[in-house]
Coordinates of C-alpha atoms in Angstrom, one line a residue:
Q1 CA -0.1 -0.2 -0.1
V2 CA 2.9 2.3 0.8
K3 CA 4.8 1.5 -2.3
I4 CA 2.0 2.2 -4.4
A5 CA 1.0 5.4 -2.6
E6 CA 4.7 6.7 -3.0
F7 CA 4.5 5.5 -7.0
S8 CA 1.3 6.9 -7.7
R9 CA 1.0 10.7 -8.5
T10 CA -1.9 10.9 -6.7
P11 CA -1.0 9.0 -3.4
E12 CA -4.6 10.8 -1.7
D13 CA -6.7 9.5 -4.3
F14 CA -5.3 5.9 -4.1
L15 CA -5.5 5.8 -0.2
K16 CA -9.0 7.3 -0.3
K17 CA -10.0 4.9 -2.6
Y18 CA -8.2 1.8 -0.7
D19 CA -9.9 2.8 2.4
E20 CA -13.4 3.0 0.5
L21 CA -12.8 -0.7 -0.7
K22 CA -11.4 -2.0 2.3
S23 CA -14.9 -0.8 4.2
K24 CA -16.8 -2.6 1.9
N25 CA -15.0 -5.9 2.5
T26 CA -14.1 -5.9 -1.1
R27 CA -12.7 -9.7 -1.7
H28 CA -9.0 -10.2 -2.8
L29 CA -8.3 -6.5 -2.5
D30 CA -5.2 -6.8 -0.4
S31 CA -3.7 -9.6 -2.8
L32 CA -4.4 -7.0 -5.6
V33 CA -2.4 -4.6 -4.2
Y34 CA 0.2 -6.5 -3.3
L35 CA 0.2 -7.6 -7.1
L36 CA 0.4 -3.8 -7.7
S37 CA 3.3 -3.0 -5.6
K38 CA 5.4 -5.7 -7.5
L39 CA 4.5 -4.4 -10.7
T40 CA 5.7 -1.0 -9.5
E41 CA 9.0 -2.3 -8.8
D42 CA 9.4 -4.1 -12.3
K43 CA 10.9 -1.5 -14.5
E44 CA 10.6 -3.7 -17.9
T45 CA 6.7 -4.4 -17.3
L46 CA 6.0 -0.9 -16.3
Q47 CA 7.8 0.5 -19.5
Y48 CA 5.4 -2.0 -21.5
L49 CA 2.2 -0.6 -19.7
Q50 CA 3.0 2.7 -20.1
Q51 CA 3.9 2.3 -24.1
N52 CA 0.7 0.2 -24.5
A53 CA -1.1 3.0 -22.6
K54 CA 0.2 5.6 -25.0
E55 CA -0.6 3.5 -27.9
R56 CA -4.3 3.1 -26.7
A57 CA -4.8 6.7 -26.2
E58 CA -3.4 7.4 -29.9
L59 CA -6.1 5.2 -31.2
A60 CA -8.5 6.6 -29.4
A61 CA -7.5 10.2 -30.1
R62 CA -8.0 9.0 -33.7
A63 CA -11.5 7.3 -33.3
A64 CA -12.7 10.7 -31.6
N65 CA -11.4 12.4 -34.6
S66 CA -12.9 10.5 -37.3
S67 CA -16.3 10.6 -35.7
S68 CA -16.2 14.0 -35.2
T69 CA -15.7 14.6 -38.8
N70 CA -18.5 12.7 -39.7
F71 CA -20.9 14.4 -37.2
S72 CA -23.2 16.3 -39.4
I73 CA -24.7 19.6 -37.9
P74 CA -28.5 19.2 -37.6
S75 CA -30.3 21.6 -40.0
S76 CA -32.3 24.5 -38.4
T77 CA -35.6 22.8 -38.5
S78 CA -34.5 20.5 -35.7
K79 CA -34.1 23.1 -33.3
I80 CA -35.7 22.5 -30.0
S81 CA -37.8 25.1 -28.5
L82 CA -37.0 26.9 -25.0
Q83 CA -39.8 24.7 -23.4
E84 CA -38.2 21.5 -24.5
L85 CA -34.6 23.0 -23.3
E86 CA -36.0 23.7 -20.2
E87 CA -37.6 20.1 -19.9
L88 CA -34.3 18.4 -20.8
R89 CA -32.6 20.6 -18.6
K90 CA -34.8 19.5 -15.6
Q91 CA -34.1 15.6 -16.6
L92 CA -30.5 16.1 -16.8
G93 CA -30.6 17.7 -13.3
S94 CA -32.9 15.0 -12.0
V95 CA -30.6 12.0 -13.4
T96 CA -27.2 13.8 -11.7
A97 CA -29.2 14.5 -8.4
N98 CA -30.2 10.8 -8.4
S99 CA -26.9 9.4 -9.3
S100 CA -25.3 11.3 -6.2
V101 CA -28.0 10.2 -3.8
Q102 CA -28.4 6.6 -2.7
Q103 CA -32.0 5.0 -3.9
P104 CA -34.6 5.3 -1.6
L105 CA -35.0 2.4 1.4
E106 CA -38.4 1.3 -0.1
L107 CA -37.1 0.8 -3.4
T108 CA -34.0 -1.2 -2.2
R109 CA -36.7 -3.4 -0.3
K110 CA -38.6 -3.9 -3.6
I111 CA -35.5 -4.8 -5.6
L112 CA -34.3 -7.2 -2.7
R113 CA -38.0 -8.7 -2.2
D114 CA -38.7 -9.6 -6.1
R115 CA -35.6 -11.1 -6.2
Q116 CA -36.3 -13.4 -3.5
N117 CA -40.0 -14.3 -4.4
K118 CA -38.6 -15.0 -8.3
K119 CA -36.3 -17.8 -6.5
N120 CA -38.8 -19.0 -4.0
S121 CA -42.0 -18.9 -6.1
G122 CA -43.8 -21.0 -3.8
Q123 CA -43.4 -19.1 -0.5
P124 CA -42.9 -15.3 -0.7
V125 CA -41.0 -13.4 1.4
P126 CA -42.9 -12.2 4.6
V127 CA -43.9 -8.5 4.4
F128 CA -44.6 -5.9 7.2
P129 CA -47.3 -3.7 7.0
S130 CA -46.9 -0.1 5.4
W131 CA -47.6 1.6 9.1
V132 CA -44.3 -0.3 10.1
Y133 CA -42.3 1.9 8.1
D134 CA -44.7 5.0 8.3
R135 CA -43.9 5.3 12.2
P136 CA -40.8 7.8 12.5
A137 CA -41.7 8.8 16.1
L138 CA -41.4 5.3 17.3
I139 CA -37.7 5.0 15.9
G140 CA -35.0 5.8 18.0
D141 CA -33.7 8.2 15.9
F142 CA -34.2 12.1 16.0
L143 CA -37.4 13.0 14.4
I144 CA -36.8 16.2 12.1
G145 CA -38.6 18.7 11.1
T146 CA -41.2 18.9 13.5
S147 CA -41.6 21.0 16.5
L148 CA -42.7 18.7 19.4
S149 CA -41.5 21.1 22.2
T150 CA -43.4 23.8 23.4
D151 CA -41.2 24.9 26.0
T152 CA -39.9 28.7 25.8
T153 CA -36.2 28.6 25.3
V154 CA -33.8 30.8 27.6
P155 CA -30.8 32.6 25.5
I156 CA -28.2 30.1 27.6
G157 CA -25.8 33.0 27.0
T158 CA -27.5 35.1 29.5
L159 CA -27.6 32.4 32.3
P160 CA -24.8 31.9 34.9
L161 CA -21.8 28.9 33.9
A162 CA -23.3 26.8 36.6
S163 CA -26.9 27.1 35.1
Q164 CA -25.7 26.8 31.7
E165 CA -23.9 23.2 32.4
S166 CA -26.9 22.1 34.1
M167 CA -29.1 22.9 31.1
I168 CA -26.6 21.2 28.5
V169 CA -26.1 18.1 30.7
E170 CA -30.4 17.4 30.6
D171 CA -30.2 18.5 26.7
L172 CA -27.2 15.9 26.1
L173 CA -29.1 13.3 28.3
Y174 CA -32.0 13.8 25.5
V175 CA -29.5 13.9 22.6
L176 CA -27.8 10.7 23.4
I177 CA -31.2 8.4 22.8
G178 CA -31.8 10.6 19.6
V179 CA -34.4 13.3 21.0
D180 CA -33.2 16.8 20.0
G181 CA -32.7 19.2 23.1
R182 CA -33.6 22.8 23.5
Y183 CA -29.8 23.9 22.9
I184 CA -28.3 21.0 20.8
T185 CA -30.2 19.8 17.9
A186 CA -29.6 17.0 15.1
Q187 CA -29.2 18.1 11.5
P188 CA -31.1 16.5 8.9
L189 CA -29.4 13.4 7.1
I190 CA -28.5 13.6 3.2
G191 CA -28.1 9.6 2.3
R192 CA -26.1 7.6 4.8
Q193 CA -23.7 10.2 6.3
N194 CA -23.3 10.3 9.7
R195 CA -25.4 12.6 12.2
A196 CA -24.1 15.9 12.6
F197 CA -25.3 18.7 15.4
S198 CA -25.3 22.2 15.8
V199 CA -25.1 23.6 19.3
D200 CA -26.2 27.0 20.4
P201 CA -23.1 29.3 19.6
N202 CA -24.0 31.6 22.7
L203 CA -22.7 28.9 24.8
D204 CA -19.8 29.2 27.1
L205 CA -16.6 28.0 25.4
S206 CA -15.2 25.8 28.0
I207 CA -18.6 24.1 28.2
K208 CA -18.8 23.5 24.4
E209 CA -15.2 21.9 24.0
L210 CA -16.8 19.0 26.3
V211 CA -19.8 18.8 24.6
T212 CA -18.2 18.4 21.3
R213 CA -16.5 15.4 23.0
I214 CA -19.5 13.8 24.1
L215 CA -21.4 14.3 20.8
P216 CA -19.9 11.3 18.8
V217 CA -21.7 9.2 20.9
A218 CA -24.9 10.7 19.9
T219 CA -23.6 10.4 16.1
S220 CA -22.6 6.7 16.5
Y221 CA -26.2 5.7 18.6
S222 CA -28.1 7.4 15.5
A223 CA -26.1 5.4 13.1
V224 CA -26.7 2.2 14.9
T225 CA -30.4 2.8 15.7
R226 CA -31.2 3.6 11.7
F227 CA -29.2 0.0 11.3
I228 CA -31.1 -2.2 13.6
E229 CA -34.5 -0.5 12.2
E230 CA -33.7 -1.2 8.3
K231 CA -31.6 -4.6 8.7
S232 CA -34.6 -6.0 11.1
S233 CA -36.9 -5.9 7.6
F234 CA -37.3 -9.7 6.2
E235 CA -35.9 -8.5 2.7
Y236 CA -32.1 -8.1 4.3
G237 CA -32.2 -11.8 5.2
Q238 CA -31.6 -13.9 8.5
V239 CA -28.1 -12.9 8.9
N240 CA -28.5 -9.5 9.1
H241 CA -31.4 -9.8 11.3
A242 CA -29.5 -11.8 13.6
L243 CA -26.7 -8.8 13.7
A244 CA -29.7 -6.3 14.1
A245 CA -31.4 -8.3 17.0
A246 CA -27.6 -8.6 18.9
M247 CA -27.1 -5.1 18.3
R248 CA -30.6 -4.2 19.7
T249 CA -29.5 -6.0 23.1
L250 CA -26.1 -4.0 23.1
I251 CA -28.4 -0.6 22.9
K252 CA -30.7 -1.8 25.7
E253 CA -27.6 -2.1 28.0
Y254 CA -26.8 1.6 26.8
M255 CA -30.1 2.8 27.4
I256 CA -29.9 1.3 31.0
L257 CA -26.9 3.2 31.4
I258 CA -28.6 6.4 30.1
T259 CA -31.6 5.9 32.4
Q260 CA -29.1 5.7 35.8
L261 CA -27.8 9.1 34.3
E262 CA -30.8 10.6 34.4
H263 CA -31.7 9.8 37.8
L264 CA -28.6 11.1 39.1
Q265 CA -29.3 14.4 37.0
R266 CA -32.6 14.7 39.0
Q267 CA -30.7 14.4 42.4
G268 CA -28.7 17.2 41.1
L269 CA -25.5 14.7 41.2
L270 CA -24.6 14.9 37.5
S271 CA -22.0 17.4 36.3
L272 CA -20.7 17.6 32.7
Q273 CA -17.8 16.3 33.8
K274 CA -19.3 13.3 35.1
L275 CA -21.1 12.7 32.5
W276 CA -18.0 12.4 30.3
F277 CA -16.7 9.9 32.7
Y278 CA -19.4 7.9 32.6
I279 CA -19.7 8.0 29.1
Q280 CA -16.3 6.6 28.3
P281 CA -16.7 2.9 28.3
T282 CA -19.9 3.2 26.4
M283 CA -18.2 5.5 23.4
R284 CA -16.0 2.8 22.3
T285 CA -18.7 0.3 21.8
L286 CA -20.9 2.3 20.3
E287 CA -18.1 3.6 17.6
I288 CA -17.1 -0.3 16.7
L289 CA -21.1 -0.8 16.2
A290 CA -21.7 2.1 14.2
S291 CA -18.0 1.4 12.0
L292 CA -19.7 -2.2 11.8
A293 CA -22.7 -1.1 10.6
T294 CA -21.3 1.4 8.3
S295 CA -19.3 -1.2 6.6
V296 CA -22.3 -3.3 5.9
D297 CA -24.2 -0.8 4.6
K298 CA -21.4 0.4 2.2
G299 CA -20.9 -3.1 0.6
E300 CA -24.3 -4.0 0.9
C301 CA -23.8 -7.1 2.4
M302 CA -26.2 -10.1 3.2
G303 CA -25.6 -13.7 4.6
G304 CA -21.9 -15.0 3.7
S305 CA -20.7 -11.6 2.9
T306 CA -21.7 -10.0 6.1
L307 CA -20.0 -13.1 8.1
S308 CA -16.9 -12.3 6.0
L309 CA -16.6 -8.7 7.1
L310 CA -17.5 -9.4 10.7
H311 CA -14.8 -12.3 10.9
D312 CA -12.1 -9.8 9.4
K313 CA -13.2 -7.1 12.0
T314 CA -13.1 -9.4 14.6
F315 CA -9.8 -10.4 13.7
N316 CA -8.2 -7.3 12.8
Y317 CA -8.7 -6.3 16.6
T318 CA -6.5 -8.9 17.9
G319 CA -4.4 -7.0 20.7
D320 CA -7.8 -5.1 21.6
S321 CA -9.2 -7.7 23.9
Q322 CA -12.4 -5.6 24.5
A323 CA -13.1 -4.5 20.8
Q324 CA -12.5 -8.4 19.9
E325 CA -14.6 -9.7 22.2
L326 CA -17.3 -7.6 21.2
C327 CA -16.9 -8.4 17.5
L328 CA -16.9 -12.0 18.8
Y329 CA -20.1 -11.9 20.2
L330 CA -22.0 -10.1 17.4
T331 CA -20.1 -12.5 15.0
K332 CA -21.5 -15.6 16.9
A333 CA -25.0 -14.1 16.7
A334 CA -25.2 -13.4 13.1
S335 CA -23.6 -16.9 11.8
V336 CA -26.3 -18.8 13.9
P337 CA -29.0 -18.7 10.9
Y338 CA -26.1 -19.2 8.2
F339 CA -24.7 -22.0 10.2
E340 CA -28.4 -23.8 10.6
I341 CA -28.5 -23.8 6.5
L342 CA -24.9 -25.1 6.4
E343 CA -25.6 -28.1 8.8
K344 CA -28.7 -29.2 6.9
W345 CA -26.7 -29.1 3.7
I346 CA -23.9 -31.0 5.0
Y347 CA -25.5 -33.3 6.9
R348 CA -28.7 -34.3 5.3
G349 CA -28.1 -32.8 1.6
I350 CA -31.1 -29.8 1.9
I351 CA -30.9 -26.6 1.3
N352 CA -33.2 -24.1 3.1
D353 CA -32.2 -20.7 1.8
P354 CA -35.2 -18.4 1.2
Y355 CA -33.3 -15.0 1.0
S356 CA -30.3 -16.0 -0.7
E357 CA -27.6 -15.9 2.0
F358 CA -26.1 -19.4 1.6
M359 CA -22.8 -20.2 -0.5
V360 CA -24.2 -23.1 -2.3
E361 CA -27.1 -22.1 -4.9
E362 CA -29.8 -24.5 -6.0
H363 CA -30.7 -24.0 -9.7
E364 CA -34.0 -25.7 -10.9
L365 CA -33.1 -28.5 -14.0
Q366 CA -35.6 -31.0 -15.4
K367 CA -34.1 -34.2 -14.5
E368 CA -36.0 -36.3 -17.0
K369 CA -33.5 -34.9 -20.0
I370 CA -30.9 -37.1 -18.5
Q371 CA -32.6 -40.1 -20.5
E372 CA -31.9 -38.4 -23.4
D373 CA -28.6 -36.4 -22.7
Y374 CA -26.0 -38.8 -20.9
N375 CA -23.5 -36.5 -19.1
D376 CA -23.3 -35.1 -15.4
K377 CA -24.6 -31.8 -16.7
Y378 CA -27.5 -32.1 -14.3
W379 CA -25.3 -32.8 -11.3
D380 CA -22.8 -30.0 -12.4
Q381 CA -25.4 -26.7 -13.0
R382 CA -28.1 -28.0 -10.2
Y383 CA -25.8 -27.0 -7.3
T384 CA -23.3 -24.2 -7.8
V385 CA -21.0 -22.3 -5.5
V386 CA -21.6 -18.3 -5.0
Q387 CA -18.3 -16.9 -4.4
Q388 CA -19.3 -13.7 -2.4
Q389 CA -21.3 -15.5 -0.1
I390 CA -18.7 -17.8 1.1
P391 CA -17.7 -16.4 4.7
S392 CA -13.8 -15.7 4.5
F393 CA -13.4 -18.6 7.2
L394 CA -15.1 -21.3 5.2
Q395 CA -13.0 -20.3 1.8
K396 CA -10.8 -23.2 1.8
M397 CA -13.3 -25.7 2.6
A398 CA -15.9 -24.1 0.1
D399 CA -15.6 -27.3 -2.6
K400 CA -15.9 -29.7 0.1
I401 CA -19.1 -28.0 1.4
L402 CA -20.4 -28.3 -2.0
S403 CA -19.5 -31.7 -2.8
T404 CA -20.8 -33.2 0.6
G405 CA -24.4 -32.0 0.2
K406 CA -24.4 -33.0 -3.5
Y407 CA -23.1 -36.6 -2.5
L408 CA -26.1 -36.9 0.3
N409 CA -28.6 -35.2 -2.3
V410 CA -27.9 -37.7 -5.0
V411 CA -28.5 -40.8 -2.6
R412 CA -31.6 -38.5 -1.4
E413 CA -33.1 -38.3 -5.0
C414 CA -32.5 -41.9 -5.0
G415 CA -35.2 -42.4 -2.3
R416 CA -32.7 -42.9 0.7
D417 CA -32.9 -40.4 3.7
V418 CA -29.7 -40.2 5.0
T419 CA -28.5 -38.1 8.2
C420 CA -25.0 -37.9 9.2
P421 CA -24.6 -40.0 12.6
V422 CA -21.6 -37.4 13.4
A423 CA -23.5 -34.3 12.9
K424 CA -22.6 -31.8 15.7
E425 CA -23.7 -27.9 15.9
V426 CA -21.2 -25.6 14.0
I427 CA -20.4 -22.7 16.4
Y428 CA -18.6 -19.7 15.2
T429 CA -14.8 -19.5 16.2
L430 CA -11.7 -17.8 15.2
K431 CA -10.1 -21.4 14.8
E432 CA -10.5 -22.6 11.7
R433 CA -9.2 -25.8 12.4
A434 CA -13.1 -26.4 14.2
Y435 CA -14.8 -26.0 11.0
V436 CA -12.1 -28.1 8.9
E437 CA -12.7 -31.4 11.4
Q438 CA -16.6 -31.1 11.2
I439 CA -16.7 -30.6 7.7
E440 CA -14.1 -33.3 7.2
K441 CA -16.3 -35.7 9.1
A442 CA -19.2 -34.9 7.1
Y443 CA -17.5 -35.2 3.7
N444 CA -16.0 -38.5 4.4
Y445 CA -19.5 -40.0 5.7
A446 CA -21.1 -38.4 2.6
S447 CA -18.4 -40.1 0.3
K448 CA -18.8 -43.3 2.0
V449 CA -22.6 -43.2 1.9
L450 CA -22.7 -42.7 -1.9
L451 CA -19.9 -45.1 -2.5
D452 CA -21.6 -48.1 -0.9
F453 CA -25.2 -46.7 -2.3
L454 CA -23.6 -47.1 -6.0
M455 CA -21.3 -50.5 -5.2
E456 CA -23.8 -52.3 -3.1
E457 CA -27.2 -51.4 -3.6
K458 CA -27.0 -50.2 -7.3
E459 CA -24.5 -52.9 -8.0
L460 CA -22.2 -50.4 -10.1
M461 CA -19.5 -53.0 -10.9
A462 CA -22.0 -55.6 -12.2
H463 CA -23.0 -52.7 -14.4
L464 CA -20.1 -52.1 -15.7
R465 CA -19.4 -55.8 -16.6

């Protein structure tokens, strides 16, 4: 990464792009960066690439020149009217605006739902009633654009320092649970940006300094709450749903802390400095949760890709025991539904994946065609691996996982019910050996069952003779 940044004419742009792709958990990014760094050291290859780029640029310039000479100027009769010009401007304006702003959540949900319903024609994805999404006052995030408070706000600059501090502590306790205060208010969001706040400019500078240190907690809380609300929808799949549920549990603990601080404040025992002290442990937790939520959103992760991101984050926190323990808890919780699908596949040869989250995908093929076309196309194409849905910690075992389920499926298709006798619950851990051993056992059983079935029950050797 450093080598390429040094070699690049615009290192800031490269590093910015690298961080963006890293936050999206782009696969093979580090392998690619390593390859590029080696290329920067190879002068001969670089010289060839530069020459090639120069030739391509010249060809493109010639093509542009030849097309521009053939361009015919429209006749005066084809001029557009002022009204049509204005309409065209509006359309272009709306296109550029839409390209920079993320598509609405309703549209994202609809696209996901349609894709999942197409795959599961017999069992459509459940849908929340519309009122679930039309209830902003019940979401734990700020309600923008409504003046719910009828209190008359006293100019804070006119109050003595002790009163200013007391008022701001009360405000902060509201802001920390997603409600606007009198002197601290949330600003409207554009797309998926982080929540920003405006603080009364007349506030004493010493108090304002401490307030700006505490407000990132409210920003993180806002991001996490929105994530929980969004990913709790059926359309985002079981893994994201389980992750949102685990985050909600942690947010409940945070809310208990805020309730205790409110109790202290009512007794007059909570100063701004004490609030800053008590909020410290939670600050780090919410920061990690917000970081994970942002990464899942940016990468549009579902199923296996969400687990990959969580696993990589957990691994990256080696050395920071508190952060790693938190990520480990979230990854374990999120992996439960994925491992349930995995267990059914490697122990019984069944796929039950309504939200397209699993690494193995089933395709509908007509088995009757085998009688006319004698090849293994049916078994090759019926089940395939979806690369982006392979969790990074199962990458090495992906082929064996595919084969294990396929072997059991062959036997099941021939009318025999099979269940692996060495079946054990798969639980997420940072040690890869645990998965390898369980999958190896399941694979060996599936191989033996299929071989015995072919050799003994179906008498393969006799057929060959």
